[in-house]
């Protein structure tokens, strides 16, 4: 980071009556949290604006649509329930990506770690059901999900630390392997004869299910996610280990000079990141589905990348950005149900919104400066 | 022997859309820009190719329009991650949504329409070569065009000034910038040209493989191409080998069943990816010893003048 | 006391609501689809059924491409908006039941599953009967005596259909050979096409597909062989090759089930409707199909319609040579994982 960044030219000269306006992008010297909130708010406004045009284009009265979406999501018990349920896995995967990113490591493999987490916990749930004292089963499943995701995550970590193999690539490739592995089990050994041989495992017993709140679908996974957000934030900012992680992310040379063992730290952070992604799988399977089947992750690992990025990899920001992404997804369903929009329009809408948010985020770090001068 | 030739032939056919998409990815990533939105771009290319083919009956226009449309759509990726400096990974994911949605939306009314698929044109002389002839030189025009594209993009990347500059953008954008080269310009160029190739990859589906339109016609090939770019070590010629190897794996999965070989199809599906990781690791180790960098060093990074990463 | 009062209030409220339906007119219906309507197959067929409900004056809406991971939420949204919710993929079974418990005054119908509750039933059609009849045509039209089947994923439903096709084709040609290739994917048109090509290369001259897209019909057309369509009429994609298609007519079921709910006569059950209901059927035949073959097919059809026989009830031989003499129960058919004799490919290991 430079203290006195030189203004950069980003745009062309705009000519107006012999007075030229030159647009500069200037890096903000320090991004205040108030400024960040302002920018996020303006991004939201921009999203509203863009969707206004989108709605007009597809023949929907925008104000009415905002009203319906707002009511459906925020004014009903179910709306909140849906948001919180959807947020849970996104918080885990977002946190997983963010933790690695604090060390400038890209974990694109949260999707695969999610799957391996579900694999490890399901293995326990299928083989040790009824053989463990009350309450133990779910705890062991929890630990196994972390181990499953963590080991899977440590592969790109090790390859990076030991040989310098790019972690973006290895973690991405391992997603395909994990997905095929789950299919192999579902179409093979784990297929439940009691369910007409469909590619689903047998339903977990109650001992292997996370408790839900009242009559809702919100489950204990949400609490776990919040706890983990706090734990990661605490580690990052209050411990020696966190300091090392952040220092390595900011300036590896300084970290090396300060005696940080970057190799070990890389493996550790990647394993931890994978473990957290594995918990996303744990919370989905033990909290909602109670069995392993196909398509349990609907790209949570990938969406987690967006979540982490929007939060600027800050654990507490993850909560907000996961919330935001949930709104994007849940509002899409409202559009489908209320207006009969086809899924393709919904994808398009989501794509446009993501582009908008991604594109507008630049203004948290840079600000436009207009300089006028006479030609 | 006949059976063997059939597998190889199918490998080339199945590998061709992958090859185009991989070439596009190679060019883009050589300039330092990862594009995870390949699936979306391929779908856009497939749809546009089909619509244009349906209305003009010209393969040439169809392919050109597919390339053009995907080039335009990939510009969004360029704007978001090059000019607005968003994460390339996140922007690519948004592109997947966008392209999938766009193709589905405009493909809505096309159910039941069909076009005449590209016919095979044996190349005189060459197609008589044993094994290689029927496999490589008894294909359709888009397959032949892919050979040319491989050669051209290899030549462009490694034998021309333009290619050198593009590659430099992926290695050391700061240095290029200080030499007065426009990082933004070259990277934009690479993203668009890459996007055009990816679009042609998509066009191969309705023009040759499955001459009709159905939502999501590429069935995840874009994601395989993302992995293939790595497998090819950012080299157009190796992309050819990689794409055919993946095509071979697809063709083999079916023909092993004919031979009655019992093998979990899921292991077969994993194999190429595991292989890629292994090879990548081995090559990286070898190159570490020799001090060669195999991957574009600045891949995935945001370049901003005056900033250090 | 308080409990009793609240119960009374609750009951009267429920009564009011039930009464409310009668006044409000026709029940509204929501659909949850696993694929896009544009798949031209499974989801498309269901959506034709939904359109029939619209035409009959019901308010309907749908959500497409709902992955299993999201289904519970979408089903719940549908339940809040509609009186009846149809969920059309096996993977939605548990979520459907879960939501049904939360909305006891709504009706839920899940396609292809096996669980029920008081307000959640399931439904399916005996597609294997239509496949059996289509296969008689296929068997008669194969000159080389070899039929190729493109399978999607090896689940009991598809295996049941493959067996029905084999038994049907044997009606026309007792020595017919059936070769099966699994693409191991629910949707991959390019691979379906390659699978059809591989089967044709290996000697098949009639291709039957279990996958959604028209890719196999196209490939058959290109190679000058015949094909049988799946789920919807695929003749538009290649009438030169398209012998017939075994199709779903979901409107038959949807109209009837919704009517029953409307009249208050609906009871949760496991409906597995057969050929006689019209839920499955064949499309018009290729001009090449000789009249004698159609007569033979119609004879079998008549026996199924009259209840004189079903596909798996009059004895058959499994691939391993064991003879099955007694009729299979619905449960046995629903969990089918073996091949019958006549299929030359190995059964997928389970």
Short mmCIF file of C-alpha atoms in Angstrom, two decimals, chain A residues 72 76 78-79 81-83 85-86 183 187-189 191 194-200 203 215-217 284 287-291 293-298 300 329-330 333-334 336-338 340-344 347, chain C residues 34 36 61-74 76-78 80-82 90-95 98 101-103 112-115 153-157 159 184 186 331 334-337 349-350:
data_model
loop_
_atom_site.label_atom_id
_atom_site.label_comp_id
_atom_site.label_asym_id
_atom_site.label_seq_id
_atom_site.Cartn_x
_atom_site.Cartn_y
_atom_site.Cartn_z
CA UNK A 72 -42.40 -11.91 0.67
CA UNK A 76 -43.38 -12.84 6.40
CA UNK A 78 -41.35 -17.69 5.99
CA UNK A 79 -39.39 -15.11 4.14
CA UNK A 81 -36.90 -18.43 7.52
CA UNK A 82 -35.94 -18.96 3.89
CA UNK A 83 -33.27 -16.32 4.04
CA UNK A 85 -31.78 -21.29 5.84
CA UNK A 86 -30.20 -20.21 2.57
CA UNK A 183 -22.02 -40.08 -7.49
CA UNK A 187 -25.09 -45.13 -7.53
CA UNK A 188 -23.18 -47.89 -5.81
CA UNK A 189 -22.53 -48.89 -2.25
CA UNK A 191 -27.79 -46.67 -2.57
CA UNK A 194 -35.36 -49.48 1.08
CA UNK A 195 -35.85 -46.46 -1.16
CA UNK A 196 -36.51 -48.48 -4.30
CA UNK A 197 -32.80 -48.46 -5.15
CA UNK A 198 -32.83 -44.79 -5.94
CA UNK A 199 -29.47 -43.05 -5.69
CA UNK A 200 -30.04 -41.79 -2.18
CA UNK A 203 -32.50 -41.58 5.97
CA UNK A 215 -41.68 -25.73 13.52
CA UNK A 216 -39.31 -24.00 11.14
CA UNK A 217 -36.55 -25.29 8.91
CA UNK A 284 -27.06 -28.96 4.88
CA UNK A 287 -29.86 -29.90 9.17
CA UNK A 288 -32.15 -30.24 6.18
CA UNK A 289 -31.91 -33.37 4.08
CA UNK A 290 -31.07 -36.03 6.69
CA UNK A 291 -29.61 -38.16 3.92
CA UNK A 293 -28.47 -37.42 -2.34
CA UNK A 294 -27.54 -35.72 -5.59
CA UNK A 295 -27.48 -31.94 -6.00
CA UNK A 296 -27.39 -31.07 -2.33
CA UNK A 297 -24.91 -28.36 -3.04
CA UNK A 298 -26.24 -25.98 -5.61
CA UNK A 300 -22.53 -23.18 -2.61
CA UNK A 329 -31.50 -16.10 -4.79
CA UNK A 330 -34.72 -16.05 -2.81
CA UNK A 333 -37.88 -17.59 -6.74
CA UNK A 334 -40.46 -14.97 -5.83
CA UNK A 336 -40.73 -17.06 -10.77
CA UNK A 337 -43.75 -17.81 -8.64
CA UNK A 338 -45.43 -14.42 -8.72
CA UNK A 340 -44.11 -16.72 -13.97
CA UNK A 341 -40.68 -15.64 -15.15
CA UNK A 342 -38.82 -18.55 -16.71
CA UNK A 343 -35.64 -19.73 -15.03
CA UNK A 344 -33.58 -18.30 -17.86
CA UNK A 347 -30.38 -16.50 -14.32
CA UNK C 34 -36.51 -30.49 -11.68
CA UNK C 36 -36.18 -26.47 -17.46
CA UNK C 61 -47.65 -21.34 -11.52
CA UNK C 62 -44.38 -23.21 -11.63
CA UNK C 63 -40.73 -23.00 -10.71
CA UNK C 64 -38.24 -24.63 -13.08
CA UNK C 65 -34.81 -26.16 -12.55
CA UNK C 66 -35.15 -26.54 -8.81
CA UNK C 67 -32.18 -28.50 -7.46
CA UNK C 68 -32.89 -30.94 -4.64
CA UNK C 69 -30.89 -28.73 -2.31
CA UNK C 70 -33.35 -25.88 -2.79
CA UNK C 71 -36.54 -27.84 -3.15
CA UNK C 72 -37.93 -27.60 0.38
CA UNK C 73 -37.97 -23.83 0.27
CA UNK C 74 -39.58 -23.67 -3.14
CA UNK C 76 -43.06 -24.25 0.89
CA UNK C 77 -43.44 -21.09 -1.18
CA UNK C 78 -45.73 -22.95 -3.53
CA UNK C 80 -48.38 -20.82 0.67
CA UNK C 81 -49.65 -19.65 -2.65
CA UNK C 82 -51.52 -22.64 -3.95
CA UNK C 90 -37.90 -38.29 -7.06
CA UNK C 91 -35.50 -36.19 -5.01
CA UNK C 92 -38.33 -33.97 -3.80
CA UNK C 93 -39.93 -36.78 -1.80
CA UNK C 94 -38.75 -35.96 1.70
CA UNK C 95 -39.06 -32.18 1.31
CA UNK C 98 -41.90 -32.18 5.36
CA UNK C 101 -46.72 -31.56 7.57
CA UNK C 102 -46.41 -27.79 7.95
CA UNK C 103 -49.42 -27.14 5.72
CA UNK C 112 -42.35 -41.15 -8.65
CA UNK C 113 -41.79 -41.57 -4.93
CA UNK C 114 -43.15 -44.06 -2.43
CA UNK C 115 -43.97 -42.17 0.76
CA UNK C 153 -28.65 -43.12 -15.08
CA UNK C 154 -29.14 -46.67 -13.81
CA UNK C 155 -32.13 -46.23 -11.51
CA UNK C 156 -34.94 -48.80 -11.13
CA UNK C 157 -37.38 -46.83 -13.28
CA UNK C 159 -34.06 -50.52 -15.69
CA UNK C 184 -24.39 -41.93 -16.60
CA UNK C 186 -29.41 -37.14 -16.61
CA UNK C 331 -42.99 -52.86 -4.99
CA UNK C 334 -40.45 -50.14 -8.39
CA UNK C 335 -37.17 -51.43 -7.02
CA UNK C 336 -36.13 -53.45 -10.08
CA UNK C 337 -32.38 -53.75 -10.49
CA UNK C 349 -23.62 -53.28 -10.53
CA UNK C 350 -25.56 -52.11 -7.56
#
